[in-house]
Short mmCIF file of C-alpha atoms in Angstrom, two decimals:
data_model
loop_
_atom_site.label_atom_id
_atom_site.label_comp_id
_atom_site.label_asym_id
_atom_site.label_seq_id
_atom_site.Cartn_x
_atom_site.Cartn_y
_atom_site.Cartn_z
CA MET G 18 -0.04 -0.05 0.07
CA GLU G 19 2.76 2.48 0.94
CA ARG G 20 4.60 1.68 -2.25
CA ALA G 21 1.43 2.23 -4.45
CA ARG G 22 0.93 5.50 -2.63
CA ARG G 23 4.56 6.54 -3.40
CA ILE G 24 4.27 5.55 -7.11
CA VAL G 25 1.01 7.69 -7.32
CA THR G 26 2.77 10.60 -5.72
CA GLN G 27 5.67 10.30 -8.00
CA THR G 28 3.51 9.95 -11.04
CA ASN G 29 1.42 13.04 -9.95
CA ALA G 30 4.68 15.13 -9.49
CA HIS G 31 5.99 13.96 -12.84
CA CYS G 32 2.65 14.98 -14.50
CA MET G 33 2.70 18.35 -12.82
CA ASP G 34 6.29 18.96 -13.98
CA MET G 35 5.35 18.08 -17.56
CA LEU G 36 2.31 20.47 -17.31
CA ALA G 37 4.50 23.23 -15.99
CA GLU G 38 6.82 22.71 -19.05
CA VAL G 39 3.90 22.64 -21.51
CA GLN G 40 1.74 25.28 -19.86
CA PRO G 41 3.22 28.46 -21.38
CA TYR G 42 2.38 26.99 -24.86
CA LEU G 43 -1.19 26.08 -24.09
CA VAL G 44 -2.01 29.49 -25.34
CA GLU G 45 -1.11 28.41 -28.83
CA VAL G 46 -3.27 25.45 -28.54
CA ALA G 47 -6.34 27.60 -27.59
CA TYR G 48 -5.30 30.03 -30.37
CA PHE G 49 -5.47 27.43 -33.07
CA PHE G 50 -8.82 26.00 -31.99
CA PHE G 51 -10.30 29.49 -31.54
CA PHE G 52 -9.33 30.65 -35.07
CA LEU G 53 -10.26 27.26 -36.65
CA SER G 54 -13.74 27.83 -35.27
CA ARG G 55 -13.60 31.54 -36.32
CA HIS G 56 -12.42 30.97 -39.88
CA MET G 57 -15.11 28.33 -40.33
CA THR G 58 -17.96 30.37 -39.12
CA LEU G 59 -17.08 33.21 -41.53
CA PRO G 60 -17.81 31.37 -44.78
CA LEU G 61 -20.42 29.22 -43.07
CA PHE G 62 -22.75 32.11 -41.99
CA GLN G 63 -22.10 33.82 -45.39
CA GLU G 64 -23.26 30.73 -47.40
CA TYR G 65 -26.08 30.17 -44.93
CA VAL G 66 -27.47 33.65 -45.20
CA GLN G 67 -27.17 33.48 -49.10
CA SER G 68 -28.89 30.15 -49.32
CA GLU G 69 -31.84 31.54 -47.22
CA PHE G 70 -32.34 34.53 -49.41
CA TYR G 71 -32.25 32.29 -52.43
CA LYS G 72 -34.94 30.05 -50.81
CA GLN G 73 -37.09 33.13 -50.03
CA SER G 74 -36.91 34.07 -53.79
CA HIS G 75 -37.76 30.41 -54.81
CA LEU G 76 -34.27 29.95 -56.28
CA LYS G 77 -31.71 27.10 -56.05
CA ALA G 78 -30.10 27.29 -52.56
CA SER G 79 -27.01 25.43 -53.70
CA VAL G 80 -23.82 27.08 -55.21
CA ILE G 81 -24.41 27.45 -58.92
CA GLU G 82 -21.98 28.15 -61.84
CA SER G 83 -21.38 31.64 -62.93
CA PHE G 84 -22.80 31.19 -66.39
CA ASP G 85 -26.07 29.97 -64.69
CA VAL G 86 -26.31 33.30 -62.81
CA TYR G 87 -25.57 35.65 -65.58
CA SER G 88 -27.65 33.98 -68.32
CA GLY G 89 -31.15 32.80 -68.38
CA ASN G 90 -34.58 34.11 -67.29
CA GLY G 91 -33.74 33.88 -63.64
CA SER G 92 -30.66 35.96 -63.74
CA GLY G 93 -32.51 39.22 -62.43
CA LEU G 94 -33.86 37.23 -59.58
CA TYR G 95 -30.43 35.87 -58.70
CA ASN G 96 -28.82 39.36 -58.85
CA VAL G 97 -31.52 40.68 -56.52
CA ALA G 98 -31.17 37.82 -53.95
CA HIS G 99 -27.27 38.11 -54.20
CA ARG G 100 -27.48 41.79 -53.57
CA GLU G 101 -29.78 41.39 -50.54
CA SER G 102 -27.73 38.67 -49.04
CA THR G 103 -24.57 40.71 -49.48
CA LEU G 104 -26.13 43.63 -47.59
CA ALA G 105 -27.37 41.28 -44.90
CA ILE G 106 -23.88 39.74 -44.45
CA LEU G 107 -22.33 43.14 -44.25
CA SER G 108 -24.88 44.27 -41.64
CA LEU G 109 -24.07 41.14 -39.52
CA GLN G 110 -20.39 41.99 -39.77
CA ILE G 111 -20.91 45.51 -38.62
CA ALA G 112 -23.28 44.35 -35.79
CA GLU G 113 -20.23 42.35 -34.64
CA GLY G 114 -17.49 44.58 -35.38
CA LEU G 115 -18.60 47.77 -33.89
CA PRO G 116 -19.36 46.43 -30.30
CA ALA G 117 -15.94 44.55 -30.49
CA VAL G 118 -14.12 47.76 -30.92
CA ILE G 119 -15.45 49.12 -27.69
CA THR G 120 -15.34 45.91 -25.70
CA VAL G 121 -11.79 45.16 -26.50
CA ILE G 122 -10.70 48.47 -25.11
CA ILE G 123 -12.62 47.81 -21.89
CA LEU G 124 -11.26 44.32 -21.62
CA GLY G 125 -7.68 45.62 -22.11
CA ALA G 126 -7.92 48.32 -19.39
CA VAL G 127 -9.58 45.93 -17.02
CA SER G 128 -6.95 43.19 -17.55
CA ASP G 129 -4.08 45.76 -16.72
CA LYS G 130 -6.06 47.13 -13.69
CA THR G 131 -6.75 43.67 -12.10
CA SER G 132 -3.71 41.82 -13.67
CA LYS G 133 -6.07 39.13 -14.92
CA ARG G 134 -5.03 38.91 -18.60
CA LYS G 135 -6.91 35.54 -19.17
CA ILE G 136 -10.13 37.42 -19.67
CA LEU G 137 -8.83 38.43 -23.03
CA LEU G 138 -8.78 34.82 -23.95
CA TRP G 139 -11.70 33.11 -22.39
CA MET G 140 -14.23 35.93 -22.93
CA PRO G 141 -14.14 35.97 -26.67
CA SER G 142 -14.04 32.13 -26.61
CA LEU G 143 -17.26 32.11 -24.69
CA GLY G 144 -18.74 34.56 -27.18
CA GLY G 145 -17.78 32.22 -30.11
CA ILE G 146 -19.54 29.25 -28.31
CA LEU G 147 -22.79 31.35 -27.86
CA HIS G 148 -22.60 32.44 -31.65
CA SER G 149 -22.28 28.87 -32.80
CA LEU G 150 -25.03 27.73 -30.41
CA ILE G 151 -27.47 30.24 -31.71
CA TYR G 152 -26.89 29.32 -35.26
CA ILE G 153 -27.43 25.70 -34.36
CA LEU G 154 -30.75 26.51 -32.64
CA ILE G 155 -31.83 28.48 -35.62
CA LEU G 156 -30.97 25.63 -38.01
CA TYR G 157 -33.11 23.23 -35.91
CA THR G 158 -36.03 25.65 -35.51
CA SER G 159 -36.60 28.23 -38.31
CA TRP G 160 -34.82 31.01 -40.22
CA THR G 161 -34.91 34.31 -38.50
CA MET G 162 -32.72 37.31 -39.30
CA ASP G 163 -33.11 38.75 -35.65
CA GLY G 164 -31.56 35.65 -34.26
CA LEU G 165 -28.59 36.19 -36.52
CA PHE G 166 -28.17 39.73 -35.46
CA MET G 167 -28.31 38.63 -31.75
CA ALA G 168 -25.57 36.04 -32.46
CA SER G 169 -23.30 38.61 -34.05
CA ALA G 170 -23.93 41.22 -31.31
CA ILE G 171 -23.05 38.66 -28.57
CA ARG G 172 -19.82 37.67 -30.22
CA GLY G 173 -18.98 41.33 -30.71
CA LEU G 174 -19.69 42.19 -26.95
CA SER G 175 -17.38 39.36 -25.89
CA GLY G 176 -14.42 41.16 -27.77
CA SER G 177 -14.51 38.79 -30.77
CA MET G 178 -11.16 37.90 -32.23
CA THR G 179 -9.57 41.24 -31.60
CA ALA G 180 -9.62 40.67 -27.86
CA PHE G 181 -8.24 37.09 -28.44
CA LEU G 182 -5.38 38.57 -30.65
CA ALA G 183 -4.52 41.06 -27.85
CA GLY G 184 -4.50 38.39 -25.16
CA SER G 185 -2.47 35.88 -27.05
CA THR G 186 0.00 38.50 -28.04
CA PHE G 187 0.46 39.47 -24.43
CA PHE G 188 1.07 35.77 -23.29
CA ALA G 189 3.37 35.10 -26.08
CA ILE G 190 5.53 38.17 -25.40
CA ASN G 191 5.67 37.81 -21.68
CA THR G 192 6.36 34.01 -21.49
CA THR G 193 9.44 34.03 -23.64
CA GLN G 194 12.76 35.87 -23.77
CA ARG G 195 12.97 39.26 -25.52
CA GLU G 196 15.14 38.19 -28.39
CA LYS G 197 12.73 35.32 -29.09
CA ARG G 198 9.49 37.35 -29.07
CA SER G 199 9.23 37.71 -32.88
CA SER G 200 9.74 34.01 -33.40
CA ARG G 201 7.01 33.21 -30.81
CA LEU G 202 4.64 35.68 -32.44
CA ALA G 203 5.52 34.16 -35.90
CA ILE G 204 4.42 30.79 -34.54
CA GLN G 205 0.92 32.24 -33.57
CA GLU G 206 0.71 33.92 -37.02
CA SER G 207 1.49 30.64 -38.67
CA LEU G 208 -1.21 28.79 -36.72
CA ASN G 209 -3.66 31.55 -37.72
CA GLY G 210 -2.88 30.92 -41.39
CA LEU G 211 -3.01 27.26 -41.10
CA ALA G 212 -6.31 27.42 -39.37
CA TYR G 213 -7.52 29.61 -42.20
CA ALA G 214 -6.29 27.01 -44.86
CA ILE G 215 -7.95 24.09 -43.05
CA ALA G 216 -11.15 25.87 -42.43
CA ASN G 217 -11.70 26.89 -46.10
CA ILE G 218 -11.10 23.36 -47.30
CA MET G 219 -13.44 21.85 -44.68
CA VAL G 220 -16.25 24.29 -45.31
CA GLY G 221 -16.21 24.02 -49.06
CA TYR G 222 -16.62 20.21 -49.08
CA TRP G 223 -18.44 19.63 -45.86
CA VAL G 224 -21.32 21.90 -46.70
CA LYS G 225 -21.59 20.32 -50.05
CA ALA G 226 -21.68 16.82 -48.62
CA SER G 227 -23.85 17.21 -45.40
CA GLY G 228 -25.22 20.59 -45.13
CA PHE G 229 -24.74 23.22 -42.45
CA HIS G 230 -25.71 21.16 -39.31
CA GLN G 231 -22.37 19.19 -38.84
CA PRO G 232 -20.00 22.05 -39.57
CA PHE G 233 -21.64 24.42 -37.08
CA TRP G 234 -21.54 21.61 -34.51
CA PHE G 235 -17.79 21.32 -35.19
CA THR G 236 -17.23 25.19 -34.64
CA LEU G 237 -19.07 24.80 -31.27
CA ILE G 238 -16.65 21.93 -30.20
CA CYS G 239 -13.58 23.94 -31.24
CA GLY G 240 -14.86 26.96 -29.39
CA CYS G 241 -15.45 24.87 -26.24
CA ILE G 242 -11.89 23.50 -26.34
CA ALA G 243 -10.54 27.07 -26.75
CA PHE G 244 -12.66 28.16 -23.70
CA LEU G 245 -11.65 25.31 -21.51
CA ILE G 246 -7.95 25.61 -22.13
CA SER G 247 -8.09 29.41 -21.74
CA PHE G 248 -10.12 29.34 -18.50
CA PHE G 249 -8.61 26.36 -16.68
CA LEU G 250 -5.27 25.56 -18.04
CA VAL G 251 -3.61 28.78 -19.04
CA LYS G 252 -1.61 30.21 -16.26
CA GLU G 253 -1.58 33.90 -15.40
CA VAL G 254 1.58 35.89 -16.07
CA LYS G 255 2.83 37.86 -13.08
CA VAL G 256 4.39 41.12 -13.99
CA GLU G 257 5.73 44.05 -12.08
CA THR G 258 3.23 46.95 -11.96
CA ASN G 259 4.27 50.46 -11.90
CA ASN G 260 2.13 51.86 -8.99
CA ALA G 261 3.40 55.33 -9.77
CA SER G 262 1.34 55.37 -13.02
CA ARG G 263 -1.79 54.05 -11.37
CA TYR G 264 -4.63 56.13 -9.95
CA ASP G 265 -6.39 55.44 -6.64
CA THR G 266 -9.52 57.54 -6.68
CA GLU G 267 -13.00 56.50 -5.83
CA ASN G 268 -14.05 56.64 -9.54
CA CYS G 269 -13.65 53.22 -10.99
CA CYS G 270 -13.81 54.50 -14.63
CA ILE G 271 -10.87 57.01 -13.96
CA ASP G 272 -8.73 54.42 -12.26
CA THR G 273 -9.24 52.00 -15.08
CA PHE G 274 -8.99 54.03 -18.24
CA ARG G 275 -6.84 57.00 -17.35
CA PRO G 276 -3.47 55.09 -17.38
CA MET G 277 -4.12 54.55 -21.13
CA GLY G 278 -3.67 58.27 -21.56
CA LYS G 279 0.04 57.93 -21.46
CA PHE G 280 0.12 56.16 -24.79
CA PHE G 281 -1.08 59.31 -26.49
CA ARG G 282 1.62 61.54 -25.04
CA CYS G 283 4.57 60.91 -27.62
CA LYS G 284 7.15 62.86 -25.68
CA ASP G 285 9.94 60.29 -26.16
CA ARG G 286 11.44 58.22 -28.85
CA LYS G 287 9.94 54.84 -27.63
CA LEU G 288 6.34 55.97 -27.88
CA LEU G 289 6.88 57.43 -31.22
CA ILE G 290 8.30 54.15 -32.58
CA MET G 291 5.39 52.38 -30.96
CA TRP G 292 2.83 54.49 -32.81
CA LEU G 293 4.68 54.30 -36.09
CA ALA G 294 4.67 50.47 -35.73
CA ILE G 295 0.94 50.38 -34.90
CA LEU G 296 0.25 52.66 -38.01
CA ALA G 297 2.31 50.39 -40.21
CA PHE G 298 0.55 47.40 -38.82
CA GLN G 299 -2.91 48.91 -39.41
CA SER G 300 -2.08 50.16 -42.95
CA TYR G 301 -0.62 46.71 -43.94
CA ALA G 302 -3.71 44.91 -42.39
CA TRP G 303 -6.02 47.17 -44.47
CA VAL G 304 -4.21 46.06 -47.79
CA HIS G 305 -3.97 42.40 -46.79
CA LEU G 306 -7.59 41.89 -45.58
CA GLY G 307 -9.07 43.82 -48.36
CA GLN G 308 -7.09 41.87 -50.97
CA ILE G 309 -7.98 38.47 -49.58
CA ASN G 310 -11.59 39.16 -49.47
CA THR G 311 -11.58 40.48 -53.09
CA LEU G 312 -9.72 37.40 -54.51
CA VAL G 313 -12.94 35.39 -54.23
CA LEU G 314 -14.88 37.81 -56.59
CA TYR G 315 -11.74 38.19 -58.85
CA PHE G 316 -11.43 34.41 -59.47
CA THR G 317 -15.16 33.75 -59.83
CA GLY G 318 -15.47 36.53 -62.43
CA SER G 319 -13.94 37.19 -65.79
CA PRO G 320 -11.55 35.88 -67.18
CA TYR G 321 -11.22 32.82 -64.81
CA HIS G 322 -14.78 31.89 -63.92
CA TRP G 323 -13.59 29.44 -61.18
CA GLN G 324 -16.02 27.31 -59.12
CA SER G 325 -16.21 28.06 -55.49
CA HIS G 326 -14.35 24.99 -54.28
CA LYS G 327 -11.45 25.79 -56.81
CA VAL G 328 -11.24 29.32 -55.24
CA GLY G 329 -11.16 27.79 -51.80
CA VAL G 330 -8.39 25.36 -52.77
CA PHE G 331 -6.29 28.24 -54.17
CA LEU G 332 -6.78 30.36 -51.04
CA SER G 333 -6.05 27.44 -48.70
CA VAL G 334 -2.83 26.46 -50.48
CA ALA G 335 -1.66 30.18 -50.66
CA MET G 336 -2.40 30.62 -46.91
CA GLY G 337 -0.77 27.28 -46.04
CA VAL G 338 2.44 28.21 -47.93
CA ALA G 339 2.51 31.61 -46.24
CA SER G 340 1.95 29.89 -42.79
CA LEU G 341 5.10 27.82 -43.50
CA GLY G 342 6.99 30.86 -44.49
CA VAL G 343 6.22 32.78 -41.41
CA LEU G 344 6.92 29.78 -39.21
CA PHE G 345 10.41 29.07 -40.57
CA THR G 346 11.75 32.34 -41.93
CA PRO G 347 12.04 34.52 -38.84
CA PRO G 348 14.18 32.17 -36.78
CA VAL G 349 16.50 31.73 -39.63
CA LEU G 350 16.77 35.39 -40.91
CA ARG G 351 17.10 36.72 -37.20
CA ASN G 352 20.68 35.43 -37.22
CA TRP G 353 21.56 38.22 -39.79
CA PHE G 354 18.71 40.82 -39.93
CA SER G 355 16.74 42.72 -37.50
CA ASP G 356 12.91 42.53 -37.20
CA ILE G 357 12.64 45.79 -39.27
CA HIS G 358 14.63 44.35 -42.13
CA ILE G 359 12.55 41.11 -42.09
CA THR G 360 9.53 43.37 -42.15
CA PHE G 361 10.83 44.90 -45.42
CA GLY G 362 11.17 41.49 -46.84
CA GLY G 363 7.48 40.63 -46.06
CA LEU G 364 6.26 43.96 -47.69
CA PHE G 365 8.35 43.32 -50.75
CA SER G 366 6.89 39.74 -51.02
CA LYS G 367 3.35 41.15 -50.75
CA ALA G 368 3.89 43.83 -53.44
CA LEU G 369 5.55 41.33 -55.86
CA GLY G 370 2.82 38.75 -55.47
CA THR G 371 -0.01 41.26 -55.59
CA LEU G 372 1.36 42.76 -58.88
CA TRP G 373 1.63 39.28 -60.30
CA LEU G 374 -2.14 38.78 -59.56
CA ALA G 375 -3.01 41.97 -61.27
CA VAL G 376 -1.02 41.44 -64.52
CA VAL G 377 -1.15 37.77 -65.21
CA GLN G 378 -4.22 36.47 -66.85
CA ASN G 379 -3.30 32.79 -67.25
CA GLU G 380 -4.88 30.04 -65.08
CA ILE G 381 -1.60 28.02 -64.80
CA VAL G 382 0.88 30.98 -64.42
CA ILE G 383 -1.28 32.53 -61.79
CA TYR G 384 -0.27 29.86 -59.42
CA PHE G 385 3.29 31.29 -59.15
CA ALA G 386 1.81 34.11 -57.01
CA ILE G 387 1.56 31.57 -54.30
CA PHE G 388 5.26 31.37 -54.01
CA MET G 389 5.73 35.05 -54.38
CA LEU G 390 3.40 35.68 -51.45
CA VAL G 391 5.30 33.24 -49.18
CA LEU G 392 6.37 36.01 -46.79
CA GLU G 393 3.08 38.01 -46.74
CA LEU G 394 2.31 37.23 -43.02
CA ILE G 395 5.72 38.18 -41.74
CA PRO G 396 5.07 41.96 -41.12
CA PHE G 397 2.39 41.13 -38.44
CA PRO G 398 4.53 39.35 -35.91
CA MET G 399 7.52 41.64 -36.61
CA LEU G 400 5.54 44.84 -36.08
CA ARG G 401 3.85 43.32 -32.97
CA ALA G 402 7.30 42.69 -31.53
CA VAL G 403 8.38 46.28 -32.29
CA VAL G 404 5.30 47.56 -30.36
CA ALA G 405 5.93 45.26 -27.37
CA ASN G 406 9.55 46.37 -26.93
CA SER G 407 8.39 50.03 -26.71
CA ILE G 408 6.19 49.84 -23.61
CA ASP G 409 6.22 48.40 -20.12
CA THR G 410 4.84 44.93 -19.50
CA ALA G 411 2.25 46.13 -16.96
CA ASP G 412 0.55 48.24 -19.68
CA GLN G 413 0.65 45.84 -22.60
CA GLY G 414 -2.89 44.56 -22.17
CA SER G 415 -4.41 48.08 -22.76
CA LEU G 416 -1.79 48.67 -25.61
CA PHE G 417 -2.58 45.54 -27.53
CA ALA G 418 -6.30 46.22 -27.02
CA LEU G 419 -6.00 49.63 -28.65
CA MET G 420 -3.87 48.24 -31.43
CA HIS G 421 -6.32 45.43 -32.33
CA CYS G 422 -9.39 47.43 -31.99
CA GLY G 423 -8.21 49.29 -35.00
CA GLU G 424 -7.82 45.95 -36.63
CA GLY G 425 -11.36 45.07 -35.90
CA ILE G 426 -12.53 48.01 -37.80
CA THR G 427 -10.36 47.13 -40.66
CA TYR G 428 -11.92 43.68 -40.82
CA PHE G 429 -15.20 44.87 -42.17
CA LEU G 430 -14.25 48.26 -43.76
CA ALA G 431 -11.38 47.13 -45.83
CA PRO G 432 -13.14 44.33 -47.64
CA PHE G 433 -16.07 46.80 -48.34
CA MET G 434 -13.77 49.47 -49.86
CA PHE G 435 -11.85 46.96 -51.94
CA GLN G 436 -14.91 45.10 -53.28
CA SER G 437 -16.52 48.34 -54.19
CA LEU G 438 -13.43 49.46 -56.13
CA TYR G 439 -13.37 46.03 -57.89
CA ALA G 440 -17.06 46.43 -58.85
CA ASP G 441 -16.45 49.93 -60.34
CA SER G 442 -13.36 48.77 -62.35
CA ILE G 443 -14.54 45.34 -63.65
CA ASP G 444 -15.56 46.76 -66.93
CA TYR G 445 -12.18 48.10 -68.03
CA PHE G 446 -9.49 46.40 -65.87
CA THR G 447 -10.25 43.60 -63.46
CA GLY G 448 -6.85 43.78 -61.85
CA PHE G 449 -6.94 47.49 -61.10
CA VAL G 450 -7.79 46.82 -57.36
CA PHE G 451 -4.50 44.89 -57.02
CA VAL G 452 -2.45 47.56 -58.64
CA LEU G 453 -3.88 49.94 -56.19
CA SER G 454 -2.96 47.57 -53.37
CA VAL G 455 0.72 47.65 -54.41
CA ILE G 456 0.45 51.59 -54.43
CA LEU G 457 -1.19 51.57 -50.98
CA LEU G 458 1.73 49.51 -49.69
CA ILE G 459 3.85 52.62 -49.89
CA ILE G 460 2.08 53.76 -46.74
CA PRO G 461 3.38 50.97 -44.43
CA VAL G 462 6.77 51.00 -46.13
CA GLY G 463 7.03 54.74 -45.14
CA PHE G 464 6.22 53.98 -41.51
CA VAL G 465 8.77 51.26 -41.41
CA ILE G 466 11.45 53.45 -42.85
CA ALA G 467 10.64 56.11 -40.22
CA ILE G 468 11.01 53.32 -37.57
CA LYS G 469 14.33 52.32 -38.93
CA PHE G 470 15.52 55.90 -38.99
CA LEU G 471 14.45 56.36 -35.28
CA GLU G 472 16.09 53.16 -34.06
CA THR G 473 19.27 54.02 -35.72
CA GLY G 474 19.55 57.24 -33.71
CA GLN G 475 18.29 55.57 -30.62
CA PRO G 476 20.97 55.15 -27.73
CA GLY G 477 21.77 51.63 -26.83
CA GLU G 478 21.09 51.79 -23.02
CA TYR G 479 19.42 55.04 -22.14
CA GLU G 480 18.77 58.58 -23.24
CA ARG G 481 20.62 61.38 -21.50
CA MET G 482 18.38 63.71 -19.40
CA GLU G 483 18.36 67.38 -19.88
CA GLY G 484 21.28 69.11 -18.17
CA GLU G 485 23.25 65.74 -17.88
CA THR G 486 26.82 65.95 -19.13
CA GLU G 487 29.29 63.28 -20.15
CA MET G 488 32.85 63.48 -19.20
CA THR G 489 35.34 62.58 -21.95
CA PRO G 490 38.02 60.09 -20.75
CA GLY G 491 41.22 61.85 -19.91
CA GLU G 492 39.59 65.18 -19.54
CA ASP G 493 39.58 66.98 -16.09
CA LEU G 494 36.72 69.13 -14.97
CA PRO G 495 37.77 72.83 -14.17
CA LEU G 496 38.17 73.54 -10.59
CA PRO G 497 35.86 76.05 -9.01
CA SER G 498 37.14 79.44 -7.78
CA ASN G 499 37.80 80.27 -4.18
CA GLU G 500 34.59 82.06 -3.69
CA GLU G 501 32.59 79.25 -5.25
CA SER G 502 34.40 76.62 -3.15
CA LYS G 503 33.52 78.20 0.06
CA ASP G 504 29.85 77.67 -0.53
CA ILE G 505 30.21 73.99 -1.44
CA SER G 506 29.84 71.33 1.13
CA VAL G 507 29.50 67.64 0.62
CA ILE G 508 26.84 66.00 2.70
CA PRO G 509 26.68 62.23 2.70
CA VAL G 510 23.32 60.54 2.32
CA THR G 511 22.15 58.95 5.60
CA SER G 512 18.95 57.61 6.75
CA ASN G 513 19.00 59.50 9.93
CA GLN G 514 18.42 63.25 9.57
CA SER G 515 20.11 63.97 12.93
CA GLU G 516 23.28 62.46 11.94
CA ALA G 517 23.22 64.46 8.62
CA ASN G 518 22.79 67.64 10.64
CA GLN G 519 25.68 66.76 12.95
CA ILE G 520 27.94 66.03 10.00
CA THR G 521 27.01 69.47 8.44
CA ALA G 522 27.79 71.29 11.80
CA ASN G 523 31.23 69.57 12.06
CA GLN G 524 32.03 70.55 8.41
CA ASN G 525 31.12 74.13 9.16
CA THR G 526 33.26 74.20 12.33
CA ALA G 527 36.22 72.65 10.49
CA ASN G 528 35.82 75.24 7.63
CA THR G 529 35.73 78.15 10.17
CA GLY G 530 38.87 76.76 11.90
CA ALA G 531 40.74 76.43 8.52
CA THR G 532 39.70 80.03 7.75
CA ASP G 533 41.15 81.44 11.08
CA GLU G 534 44.40 79.59 10.75
CA GLU G 535 44.99 80.23 7.03
CA PRO G 536 43.32 83.49 5.86
CA VAL G 537 42.76 83.87 2.24
CA ALA G 538 44.31 86.84 0.66
CA VAL G 539 41.90 89.09 -1.26
#
């Protein structure tokens, strides 16, 4: 009996040691399942809404070929149903995106105030669970647009993916060494791209084979896994808080949100670099997200006329290759290049691949764009690392919340702008929107150049304060004159004020005696 108890104790201790080793990386496990659920629900609810509008117009609810839509007697009905479903999908995205922008700021400030950063992980996971659950209930009951809006609003009020991105970025940065931050963030970006690739492949074939019920159940299971890991298994990161920057008033709102005001006082070089990195991140995200969402329309239209599953395979393979690029490239390149130089490589890869998509009009040659876009995801983790290195750890929850709330706006505004430009230019040049994307990449490139310029002039250890002088080796400071030296006395720092006063009195007595014995000639 005693031996069995000893074996159980040793096994338990061994398991706890293994859990302690793996625990910092459980965030990435929750990250993968959360975004697998997220990337599946996006095309799922779009196809579901479109199919329901087709049913209301007594049209075929299944995905049809492009020549069936634009020819025949029912083409006008299809166009009307497609326009209504597009407006409904945009409304659902706004119903989720706008509350998420506000919620993520609140969650970020609360996480820094209470030092409970896990709320940035399990809260959006819970919102994703409720979102999938409402869709499942609607599938088993009846179609209702109000229920869909409620599902979108609940997921937005939970913080949506912007809050989860902020939380996962915080845990990745503060559970690894400073020089390995960009590599850890690159792993997360790779998992995001891998989840995107798998989700698009699964949705395209799963819906066609068995309808919407099973895929939505799968998203619910993935959301539950992400919630359970985030709430129970992820360990809080203990960081040193700067009490001097905190406020202790009786107003809870002031105490929570007023510390965020320091981010907007760009009085030093680090804060300026931080904002330049955030602007570069947002401007690049605007181009990247707008382009990805427009590719579906681009390949289903002239001159390609691809079927939906063929478009899904292309996007999945492209994102899978980009995931491998962002996973393996930063650890290798960091031996010779800085994060800013690697960011330039990602921007160049994006510009080259996008220009190839705009110019090439051949179905076979167009696939070479996948290899040109292999580094397109690299700017995201690199710029996150630059932002993290510019601010104290205790304030990073609020900082990443502010950073990703702008990304939340980008997620539904950028596709709307790019798709509108594509619709306006489709008659004379279908690739115009991609040429415009290359031109817009000048904006993040300019911000990255500014960051490089500021980092080049930044001191290695600290910046000299005003009035501080530096003594050149071998150079003696000028001695003060006699009149000046009489007023100077050196008082050692002591913890006892009475001792300090006694030392000062002794020095005055000694100075008086020296003056009486050796008078100074005037």
